[in-house]
Amino acid sequence: MMVATGVLTKYDRIELIEGDMLDMAPMGTRHSAVTSRLHEMFVLAVSRSATVVSGGPVNLGEFSQPQPDLMLLKRRADFYSGKTPEATDVLLLIEVSDSSLAFDQGSS
């Protein structure tokens, strides 16, 4: 909606956390490598028993839609094309923290 109205562009890296639109830090090389390694490890481990998603959104109530680095979701035939996953769909959620550890833990 905000992209359609021109408030944001498709290139803006933001996530909605408790009603606040927060800039997402750029992903560095180390962060990207760890995320890629975890993605491959989980794809091989879960086979077709779960869906592995990297960087996708999850609805956590009316005012939060974070984009964690990796999620294992309950398997759906449509791969969540009809709706954004919600907390009840999440089997495991992983946030890789490098420079943002204090914020990710709610300490800042």
mmCIF file of C-alpha atoms in Angstrom, residues 16-95:
data_model
loop_
_atom_site.group_PDB
_atom_site.id
_atom_site.type_symbol
_atom_site.label_atom_id
_atom_site.label_comp_id
_atom_site.label_asym_id
_atom_site.label_seq_id
_atom_site.Cartn_x
_atom_site.Cartn_y
_atom_site.Cartn_z
ATOM 1 C CA LEU A 16 7.148 -2.716 10.900
ATOM 2 C CA ILE A 17 7.908 -3.311 14.595
ATOM 3 C CA GLU A 18 5.261 -2.406 17.199
ATOM 4 C CA GLY A 19 3.830 0.255 14.896
ATOM 5 C CA ASP A 20 7.173 1.865 14.034
ATOM 6 C CA MET A 21 8.692 1.692 10.555
ATOM 7 C CA LEU A 22 12.351 0.881 11.131
ATOM 8 C CA ASP A 23 15.181 0.973 8.628
ATOM 9 C CA MET A 24 16.803 -2.417 8.151
ATOM 10 C CA ALA A 25 20.587 -2.339 8.265
ATOM 11 C CA PRO A 26 22.313 -3.378 5.043
ATOM 12 C CA MET A 27 23.386 -7.014 5.031
ATOM 13 C CA GLY A 28 27.149 -7.410 5.221
ATOM 14 C CA THR A 29 29.212 -10.236 3.754
ATOM 15 C CA ARG A 30 29.482 -12.203 7.009
ATOM 16 C CA HIS A 31 25.757 -11.875 7.730
ATOM 17 C CA SER A 32 24.907 -12.980 4.195
ATOM 18 C CA ALA A 33 27.228 -15.989 4.391
ATOM 19 C CA VAL A 34 25.782 -17.167 7.714
ATOM 20 C CA THR A 35 22.227 -16.753 6.436
ATOM 21 C CA SER A 36 23.026 -18.659 3.235
ATOM 22 C CA ARG A 37 24.680 -21.466 5.180
ATOM 23 C CA LEU A 38 21.687 -21.779 7.528
ATOM 24 C CA HIS A 39 19.264 -21.757 4.602
ATOM 25 C CA GLU A 40 21.071 -24.596 2.860
ATOM 26 C CA MET A 41 21.414 -26.587 6.091
ATOM 27 C CA PHE A 42 17.678 -26.358 6.839
ATOM 28 C CA VAL A 43 16.569 -27.093 3.267
ATOM 29 C CA LEU A 44 18.608 -30.297 3.363
ATOM 30 C CA ALA A 45 17.467 -31.200 6.887
ATOM 31 C CA VAL A 46 13.714 -30.663 6.610
ATOM 32 C CA SER A 47 13.235 -31.908 3.056
ATOM 33 C CA ARG A 48 9.504 -31.482 2.382
ATOM 34 C CA SER A 49 8.284 -31.466 5.984
ATOM 35 C CA ALA A 50 8.522 -27.657 6.316
ATOM 36 C CA THR A 51 9.021 -24.609 4.135
ATOM 37 C CA VAL A 52 12.299 -22.703 4.518
ATOM 38 C CA VAL A 53 11.989 -18.939 3.954
ATOM 39 C CA SER A 54 14.836 -16.430 3.941
ATOM 40 C CA GLY A 55 14.054 -12.770 4.551
ATOM 41 C CA GLY A 56 10.293 -13.035 4.207
ATOM 42 C CA PRO A 57 7.769 -11.195 6.387
ATOM 43 C CA VAL A 58 5.722 -12.647 9.227
ATOM 44 C CA ASN A 59 2.619 -11.011 10.720
ATOM 45 C CA LEU A 60 2.947 -10.730 14.489
ATOM 46 C CA GLY A 61 -0.237 -8.845 15.218
ATOM 47 C CA GLU A 62 -1.684 -5.652 13.814
ATOM 48 C CA PHE A 63 1.432 -3.527 14.347
ATOM 49 C CA SER A 64 4.402 -5.817 13.686
ATOM 50 C CA GLN A 65 5.621 -7.430 10.486
ATOM 51 C CA PRO A 66 9.315 -8.202 10.921
ATOM 52 C CA GLN A 67 11.412 -9.853 8.238
ATOM 53 C CA PRO A 68 13.596 -12.384 10.036
ATOM 54 C CA ASP A 69 16.620 -13.821 8.296
ATOM 55 C CA LEU A 70 15.217 -17.347 8.192
ATOM 56 C CA MET A 71 11.999 -19.130 9.114
ATOM 57 C CA LEU A 72 10.794 -22.702 9.060
ATOM 58 C CA LEU A 73 7.083 -22.603 8.343
ATOM 59 C CA LYS A 74 4.341 -25.200 8.392
ATOM 60 C CA ARG A 75 4.146 -26.622 4.894
ATOM 61 C CA ARG A 76 1.377 -25.245 2.669
ATOM 62 C CA ALA A 77 0.651 -26.269 -0.901
ATOM 63 C CA ASP A 78 0.488 -22.612 -1.979
ATOM 64 C CA PHE A 79 3.776 -21.643 -0.251
ATOM 65 C CA TYR A 80 1.909 -18.769 1.454
ATOM 66 C CA SER A 81 1.079 -17.081 -1.838
ATOM 67 C CA GLY A 82 -2.404 -16.278 -0.537
ATOM 68 C CA LYS A 83 -1.396 -14.793 2.810
ATOM 69 C CA THR A 84 1.591 -13.666 4.813
ATOM 70 C CA PRO A 85 2.616 -16.242 7.442
ATOM 71 C CA GLU A 86 1.507 -15.571 11.007
ATOM 72 C CA ALA A 87 2.988 -16.592 14.351
ATOM 73 C CA THR A 88 0.969 -19.835 14.357
ATOM 74 C CA ASP A 89 2.599 -20.835 11.043
ATOM 75 C CA VAL A 90 6.160 -20.468 12.357
ATOM 76 C CA LEU A 91 8.021 -23.573 13.503
ATOM 77 C CA LEU A 92 11.376 -21.790 13.927
ATOM 78 C CA LEU A 93 12.467 -18.198 13.428
ATOM 79 C CA ILE A 94 16.120 -17.120 13.197
ATOM 80 C CA GLU A 95 17.517 -13.597 13.247
#
